[in-house]
Coordinates of C-alpha atoms in Angstrom, one line a residue:
M1 CA 89.9 112.9 84.6
M2 CA 93.0 113.3 82.4
T3 CA 91.6 110.5 80.2
G4 CA 88.0 111.8 80.2
Q5 CA 89.2 115.2 78.9
V6 CA 91.0 113.2 75.6
V7 CA 87.8 111.2 75.2
S8 CA 85.6 114.0 75.4
S9 CA 88.0 115.7 72.5
Y10 CA 88.4 113.0 70.1
S11 CA 85.2 110.8 70.2
N12 CA 81.6 111.4 68.6
G13 CA 81.2 114.3 66.5
Y14 CA 84.5 114.9 64.8
Q15 CA 84.2 114.5 60.8
P16 CA 86.7 114.8 57.9
P17 CA 87.1 118.4 56.2
G18 CA 84.6 119.3 53.7
M19 CA 81.8 117.3 54.9
N20 CA 80.2 120.2 56.6
N21 CA 78.1 118.0 59.0
T22 CA 76.3 119.5 61.8
S23 CA 75.1 118.2 65.3
I24 CA 72.1 118.8 66.9
E25 CA 71.4 119.3 70.2
N26 CA 68.4 121.3 71.9
N27 CA 67.0 122.4 68.3
T28 CA 70.4 124.0 67.6
T29 CA 72.9 123.4 65.0
E30 CA 76.7 123.9 65.5
P31 CA 79.5 122.9 63.0
I32 CA 81.4 120.0 64.1
T33 CA 85.0 120.6 64.5
S34 CA 87.4 118.2 62.5
I35 CA 90.6 116.9 64.4
T36 CA 91.2 113.3 63.5
G37 CA 89.3 112.9 60.2
Q38 CA 87.4 110.0 61.4
Q39 CA 84.8 109.2 63.9
Y40 CA 85.7 107.4 67.1
T41 CA 83.5 106.1 69.9
P42 CA 84.5 106.9 73.6
I43 CA 85.7 103.2 74.1
E44 CA 87.9 103.3 71.2
V45 CA 89.4 106.6 72.3
A46 CA 90.1 105.4 75.8
T47 CA 91.5 102.1 74.5
A48 CA 93.9 104.0 72.3
V49 CA 94.9 105.9 75.1
T50 CA 95.8 103.0 77.3
F51 CA 97.6 101.3 74.5
L52 CA 99.9 104.6 74.0
V53 CA 100.2 104.8 78.0
A54 CA 101.6 101.2 77.8
V55 CA 103.9 101.7 75.1
F56 CA 105.5 104.9 77.0
E57 CA 105.7 103.1 80.3
M58 CA 107.8 100.2 78.5
I59 CA 110.4 102.6 76.9
M60 CA 110.6 104.2 80.5
Y61 CA 111.2 100.7 81.8
V62 CA 113.6 99.7 79.1
L63 CA 115.6 103.0 79.7
R64 CA 115.4 102.6 83.3
L65 CA 113.9 106.1 83.8
G66 CA 112.7 104.8 87.3
V67 CA 115.7 106.4 88.7
F68 CA 113.8 109.8 88.2
T69 CA 111.7 108.6 91.2
N70 CA 114.8 109.8 93.5
L71 CA 113.2 113.3 92.8
L72 CA 110.2 112.3 94.5
S73 CA 111.2 113.4 98.2
E74 CA 109.4 112.3 101.0
T75 CA 107.9 115.8 101.7
L76 CA 106.9 116.0 98.0
V77 CA 105.0 112.6 98.4
N78 CA 103.6 113.5 101.4
G79 CA 102.0 116.6 100.3
F80 CA 101.0 115.3 97.0
T81 CA 99.1 112.2 98.4
C82 CA 97.3 114.2 101.4
A83 CA 96.1 116.7 98.5
A84 CA 95.1 113.7 96.3
A85 CA 93.2 112.4 99.2
L86 CA 91.3 115.6 99.2
H87 CA 90.4 115.1 95.5
V88 CA 88.9 111.7 96.2
V89 CA 87.0 113.1 98.8
S90 CA 85.6 115.8 96.7
S91 CA 84.3 113.1 94.4
Q92 CA 82.5 111.3 97.2
L93 CA 80.5 114.5 98.4
K94 CA 77.6 114.0 96.3
D95 CA 76.8 110.1 97.3
L96 CA 78.0 110.8 101.0
F97 CA 75.2 113.3 101.4
G98 CA 73.0 112.8 98.7
L99 CA 73.5 115.9 97.0
N100 CA 72.5 117.0 93.5
F101 CA 75.0 119.3 91.7
V102 CA 76.8 119.3 88.3
K103 CA 80.2 117.7 88.5
R104 CA 83.2 120.0 88.0
R105 CA 86.1 119.3 85.7
G106 CA 89.3 120.8 84.8
Y107 CA 91.4 123.1 86.8
F108 CA 90.2 124.2 90.2
A109 CA 87.4 121.7 90.1
V110 CA 88.1 120.4 93.6
V111 CA 87.6 123.8 95.3
L112 CA 84.7 124.5 93.2
T113 CA 83.1 121.0 94.1
F114 CA 83.6 121.9 97.8
Y115 CA 81.9 125.2 97.3
D116 CA 78.9 123.7 95.1
A117 CA 78.6 120.8 97.7
L118 CA 78.3 123.7 100.5
L119 CA 75.5 125.5 98.7
A120 CA 73.6 122.2 98.0
L121 CA 73.9 121.0 101.6
P122 CA 70.4 122.3 102.6
S123 CA 68.9 120.0 100.1
A124 CA 71.1 117.0 101.3
N125 CA 69.0 113.5 101.4
R126 CA 68.6 113.1 105.1
V127 CA 68.5 109.2 104.9
A128 CA 71.8 109.4 102.8
V129 CA 73.2 111.8 105.6
S130 CA 72.0 109.5 108.4
I131 CA 73.5 106.1 106.7
S132 CA 76.8 107.8 105.9
M133 CA 77.2 109.1 109.5
G134 CA 76.1 105.6 110.8
A135 CA 78.6 103.9 108.8
I136 CA 81.5 106.3 109.3
V137 CA 81.1 106.4 113.3
T138 CA 80.7 102.4 113.1
M139 CA 83.8 102.1 110.9
V140 CA 86.0 104.3 112.7
L141 CA 85.2 102.8 116.4
N142 CA 86.0 99.5 114.7
N143 CA 89.2 100.4 113.5
E144 CA 90.2 102.7 116.5
I145 CA 88.9 100.4 119.4
F146 CA 87.9 96.9 118.4
K147 CA 90.3 96.0 115.6
P148 CA 93.3 96.7 118.0
W149 CA 91.8 94.5 120.5
L150 CA 90.8 91.7 118.1
A151 CA 94.5 91.7 116.9
K152 CA 95.5 90.6 120.0
K153 CA 93.3 87.5 119.8
T154 CA 93.7 86.5 116.2
K155 CA 95.2 87.4 113.0
V156 CA 92.1 87.2 111.0
P157 CA 90.4 90.9 111.1
F158 CA 86.9 91.7 111.2
P159 CA 85.5 92.4 107.6
I160 CA 83.6 95.6 108.4
E161 CA 83.4 97.0 105.0
L162 CA 81.9 93.9 103.8
M163 CA 79.7 94.0 106.4
A164 CA 78.5 97.4 105.8
V165 CA 78.1 96.4 101.9
L166 CA 76.0 93.4 102.8
V167 CA 73.8 95.1 105.5
G168 CA 73.5 98.2 103.2
T169 CA 72.3 96.2 100.5
G170 CA 69.9 94.2 102.5
V171 CA 68.3 97.1 104.4
C172 CA 68.1 99.2 101.1
Y173 CA 66.4 96.5 99.4
G174 CA 64.3 95.3 102.0
F175 CA 62.8 98.8 103.1
D176 CA 62.8 100.0 99.3
F177 CA 64.8 103.2 100.4
N178 CA 65.6 104.1 96.8
K179 CA 61.9 104.5 96.0
K180 CA 60.5 105.9 99.2
Y181 CA 63.3 108.3 100.1
G182 CA 65.3 108.7 96.8
L183 CA 68.3 107.3 98.1
G184 CA 70.8 107.0 95.5
I185 CA 71.8 103.3 94.6
V186 CA 74.5 101.5 92.6
G187 CA 71.8 100.3 89.9
D188 CA 72.1 98.4 87.0
I189 CA 75.5 96.0 87.0
P190 CA 76.2 94.4 83.5
T191 CA 77.5 90.9 83.8
G192 CA 79.9 89.2 81.4
L193 CA 83.4 90.7 80.1
P194 CA 83.8 92.7 76.8
P195 CA 85.1 90.8 73.8
P196 CA 88.6 91.4 72.9
A197 CA 89.1 94.1 70.2
L198 CA 92.4 96.0 68.6
P199 CA 92.9 99.7 69.8
A200 CA 92.1 102.3 66.9
F201 CA 95.9 102.9 66.0
S202 CA 95.1 105.5 63.6
L203 CA 94.1 107.8 66.3
M204 CA 97.2 107.4 68.2
P205 CA 99.2 110.1 66.4
Y206 CA 96.6 112.9 67.4
I207 CA 96.9 111.7 71.2
A208 CA 100.5 110.7 71.5
V209 CA 101.3 113.9 73.7
D210 CA 98.3 113.4 75.8
S211 CA 99.1 109.8 76.4
F212 CA 102.4 110.9 77.6
V213 CA 101.6 112.8 80.2
I214 CA 98.9 110.5 81.4
A215 CA 101.7 107.9 81.6
I216 CA 104.0 109.9 83.5
V217 CA 101.2 111.1 85.9
S218 CA 99.7 107.7 86.6
Y219 CA 103.3 106.1 87.2
T220 CA 104.0 109.1 89.7
I221 CA 100.6 108.6 91.4
T222 CA 101.3 105.0 91.9
I223 CA 104.9 105.1 92.9
S224 CA 104.3 107.7 95.2
M225 CA 101.7 105.7 96.8
A226 CA 103.9 102.5 96.9
F227 CA 106.5 104.7 98.8
I228 CA 103.7 105.6 101.4
F229 CA 102.9 102.1 102.2
A230 CA 106.3 100.8 101.7
Q231 CA 107.2 103.4 104.8
Q232 CA 104.5 102.0 106.9
A233 CA 105.3 98.4 106.3
H234 CA 109.0 99.0 106.1
Y235 CA 109.9 97.3 102.9
E236 CA 111.7 98.5 99.5
V237 CA 110.1 99.4 96.3
N238 CA 111.7 98.8 92.8
A239 CA 110.5 101.5 90.9
N240 CA 111.4 100.0 87.3
Q241 CA 109.4 97.0 88.3
E242 CA 106.3 99.2 88.8
L243 CA 106.9 100.6 85.3
L244 CA 106.8 97.0 84.0
A245 CA 103.9 96.2 85.8
L246 CA 101.9 99.0 84.8
S247 CA 102.9 98.7 81.0
L248 CA 101.8 95.1 81.1
S249 CA 98.6 95.9 82.6
N250 CA 97.9 98.7 80.3
F251 CA 99.1 96.6 77.1
L252 CA 96.6 93.9 78.1
G253 CA 93.5 96.1 79.2
S254 CA 93.9 98.3 75.8
F255 CA 92.2 94.9 74.1
F256 CA 89.6 94.5 76.5
S257 CA 88.1 98.2 76.8
S258 CA 90.0 99.2 79.5
M259 CA 91.1 102.7 80.5
P260 CA 94.8 103.4 81.7
V261 CA 95.4 101.9 85.2
T262 CA 97.2 103.4 88.1
G263 CA 97.5 103.1 91.7
S264 CA 93.9 103.8 93.6
L265 CA 94.6 105.7 96.6
A266 CA 91.1 105.1 97.9
R267 CA 91.3 101.1 97.0
S268 CA 94.8 100.7 98.0
S269 CA 94.0 102.4 101.5
I270 CA 90.9 100.1 102.0
Q271 CA 93.0 96.8 101.2
Y272 CA 95.8 98.0 103.4
S273 CA 93.7 99.0 106.4
V274 CA 92.0 95.5 106.3
G275 CA 95.2 93.6 106.4
G276 CA 96.2 92.9 102.7
V277 CA 100.0 93.4 102.6
T278 CA 101.2 90.6 100.0
Q279 CA 100.2 89.9 96.4
V280 CA 97.6 87.4 97.7
A281 CA 95.4 90.1 98.4
S282 CA 95.2 91.0 95.0
I283 CA 94.7 87.6 93.5
I284 CA 91.8 87.2 96.0
S285 CA 90.3 90.5 95.4
C286 CA 90.5 89.9 91.5
S287 CA 89.1 86.4 91.9
L288 CA 86.3 87.7 93.6
L289 CA 86.1 90.9 91.2
L290 CA 85.8 88.4 88.3
G291 CA 83.0 86.6 90.1
V292 CA 81.0 89.7 90.5
L293 CA 81.3 90.8 86.7
L294 CA 80.2 87.4 85.7
W295 CA 77.8 86.3 88.2
I296 CA 77.4 88.0 91.5
G297 CA 77.1 91.9 90.2
P298 CA 73.3 92.1 90.1
L299 CA 73.0 91.1 93.8
F300 CA 74.6 94.4 94.8
E301 CA 72.3 96.7 92.5
D302 CA 70.7 97.9 95.5
L303 CA 73.7 98.8 97.4
P304 CA 73.6 102.3 98.4
K305 CA 76.1 104.6 97.3
C306 CA 76.7 106.6 100.3
I307 CA 77.8 103.3 101.9
L308 CA 80.6 102.8 99.1
A309 CA 81.2 106.7 99.9
S310 CA 81.7 106.2 103.5
I311 CA 84.0 103.2 103.2
I312 CA 86.0 105.4 101.0
V313 CA 86.3 108.3 103.5
V314 CA 87.2 106.3 106.3
A315 CA 90.0 104.6 104.5
L316 CA 91.4 107.8 103.4
K317 CA 92.1 108.9 107.0
S318 CA 95.5 107.8 107.1
M319 CA 96.2 109.9 104.1
L320 CA 94.4 113.0 105.7
V321 CA 96.2 113.2 108.8
Q322 CA 99.7 113.5 106.9
A323 CA 98.8 117.2 107.1
K324 CA 100.6 116.9 110.6
M325 CA 103.9 116.3 109.1
L326 CA 104.2 120.0 108.0
K327 CA 104.9 120.8 111.5
K328 CA 107.8 118.4 111.5
Y329 CA 109.0 119.5 108.3
W330 CA 108.9 123.2 109.2
K331 CA 111.3 122.3 112.1
L332 CA 113.5 120.2 110.3
S333 CA 114.1 122.4 107.2
K334 CA 112.1 125.4 106.0
W335 CA 112.9 124.1 102.3
D336 CA 110.9 120.8 103.0
A337 CA 108.0 122.7 104.7
V338 CA 108.1 124.8 101.3
V339 CA 108.0 121.9 99.0
W340 CA 105.2 120.3 101.1
I341 CA 103.1 123.6 101.3
V342 CA 103.5 124.2 97.5
T343 CA 102.9 120.7 96.4
F344 CA 100.0 120.3 98.6
L345 CA 98.2 123.5 97.5
T346 CA 98.8 123.4 93.8
T347 CA 97.6 119.9 93.8
F348 CA 94.4 120.7 95.9
I349 CA 93.5 124.1 94.1
V350 CA 94.6 123.6 90.7
S351 CA 94.9 119.8 89.6
I352 CA 96.9 116.8 90.1
D353 CA 99.1 117.0 87.3
I354 CA 100.1 120.7 87.9
G355 CA 100.5 120.0 91.5
L356 CA 102.7 117.2 90.7
L357 CA 104.7 119.3 88.2
S358 CA 105.0 122.4 90.8
G359 CA 106.1 119.9 93.4
I360 CA 109.0 118.3 91.4
V361 CA 110.0 122.1 90.1
I362 CA 110.1 123.5 93.6
S363 CA 112.2 120.5 94.8
L364 CA 114.6 121.0 92.0
I365 CA 114.8 124.9 92.9
S366 CA 115.5 124.1 96.7
I367 CA 118.4 121.4 95.7
F368 CA 119.7 124.1 93.6
V369 CA 119.5 126.6 96.0
Q370 CA 120.8 124.8 98.9
G371 CA 123.7 123.2 96.8
H372 CA 124.6 126.7 95.5
R373 CA 125.0 128.1 98.9
P374 CA 126.2 125.4 101.2
Y375 CA 127.0 125.7 104.8
T376 CA 130.4 126.9 105.4
C377 CA 132.3 128.1 108.6
L378 CA 135.8 128.6 110.4
L379 CA 136.6 125.8 112.5
G380 CA 138.5 126.1 115.8
V381 CA 139.5 123.3 118.2
V382 CA 137.9 122.4 121.5
P383 CA 140.5 122.9 124.2
N384 CA 142.2 119.7 125.0
T385 CA 140.7 117.4 122.5
D386 CA 141.0 116.8 118.9
L387 CA 137.5 118.2 118.0
Y388 CA 137.3 121.1 115.3
L389 CA 133.7 122.8 115.8
D390 CA 132.0 126.0 114.1
C391 CA 133.8 129.1 115.8
K392 CA 130.4 131.1 115.6
R393 CA 127.9 128.2 116.5
Y394 CA 129.7 126.8 119.5
K395 CA 131.1 128.6 122.6
G396 CA 134.6 127.7 124.1
V397 CA 136.0 127.0 120.6
Q398 CA 139.3 128.5 119.9
E399 CA 141.1 129.2 116.4
I400 CA 144.6 128.1 116.2
D401 CA 147.1 131.3 116.2
G402 CA 148.2 131.8 112.5
I403 CA 146.0 129.0 111.0
K404 CA 142.4 129.5 109.4
I405 CA 140.7 126.3 108.8
F406 CA 137.7 127.2 106.3
H407 CA 135.1 124.3 106.1
Y408 CA 133.2 124.1 103.0
S409 CA 130.2 121.4 102.7
G410 CA 129.3 121.5 99.0
A411 CA 130.4 120.5 95.7
L412 CA 133.0 122.7 93.8
H413 CA 132.0 123.2 90.2
F414 CA 131.6 126.1 87.6
A415 CA 128.2 127.2 89.2
S416 CA 129.6 127.5 92.7
K417 CA 133.3 128.7 92.0
A418 CA 132.1 132.5 92.6
M419 CA 130.4 131.7 96.1
F420 CA 133.3 129.7 97.3
K421 CA 135.7 132.5 96.5
E422 CA 133.3 135.2 98.3
Q423 CA 133.2 133.1 101.1
L424 CA 136.7 132.3 101.6
A425 CA 137.7 135.9 101.2

């Protein structure tokens, strides 16, 4: 979405000053705004953004800036990914129910998309709704009942998603659902790979700031998802290694008409849910994808879009149920709960980049507030023991006559000295 905003701002229609060209659309003329002084196609703008994102991520890798991921607390990542999952769900509503409404962009797009979908629901395509509900129910039953049972018998999982794609494509093609019922299908799938080409270097000074923001957001999304799956599978993530991988991927992709890459919440969830836990899964999926791009793609032109949307929605279940963690965070720490709520609401209601920024800001505020006013107390001894506990918190604890034992659990520095003197007095 962020790359799309840059592409729409700098491609097709921007001329050098003084040319006085006009664009004609719907029999009206409007002046063409000059920004770059040259014309660029959408692909040229996108690849230039990709190249700059690679440069910024490489600089971050060299400077070892992956350490800033320490600011991404568990509560922030949890709230962010849960809200990001709703972004993905909103993008699938049109295909899931066969709806027809204008795609929203910019701030508050997700909320407005749910609103538009609700208004358009009476005109939903009944065939799309039936197929979607059937696919979702089948896959949920497979994941909740059949998959655990099969795991006890064999390590090879049943490829329910692949079966959904094959059956959906075959049925739609055999009964011609697209023409009879207006069911949305994938449509034309071109084959082959784009020829390599140099990015538009002359455009880069104009898009540097946007590319830097995209680099930060794409890396944060990737590392947040990495933390989520690492927590589930019990392994550690090297934050700087992720920067190197993203930088090299974007650098090579910028010569082959690629947009900036990041971790895909929907597809990563699908791969993890079907048992992909090592890089071998990526090698296999990339090999299959290459085969689709070169030869097999046209066979899936009749694949219903509602099948793909159903697979994505089911795969996002684990991300959506993270909302249950809010109760746990509230019990453990009110500040943790506030970080989760602020991150989730701003990400869901406003946008992903604003949500991420607000989450980091509120996390820093919580650290400062809790560090500025740390826990302090007077200690007393438990009779007949060597234990010293908080006199106000524990009953039976006795202060030692003539001695005050002051417990201060924070750091002493210029910002906390006034509070330390106040508490000590």
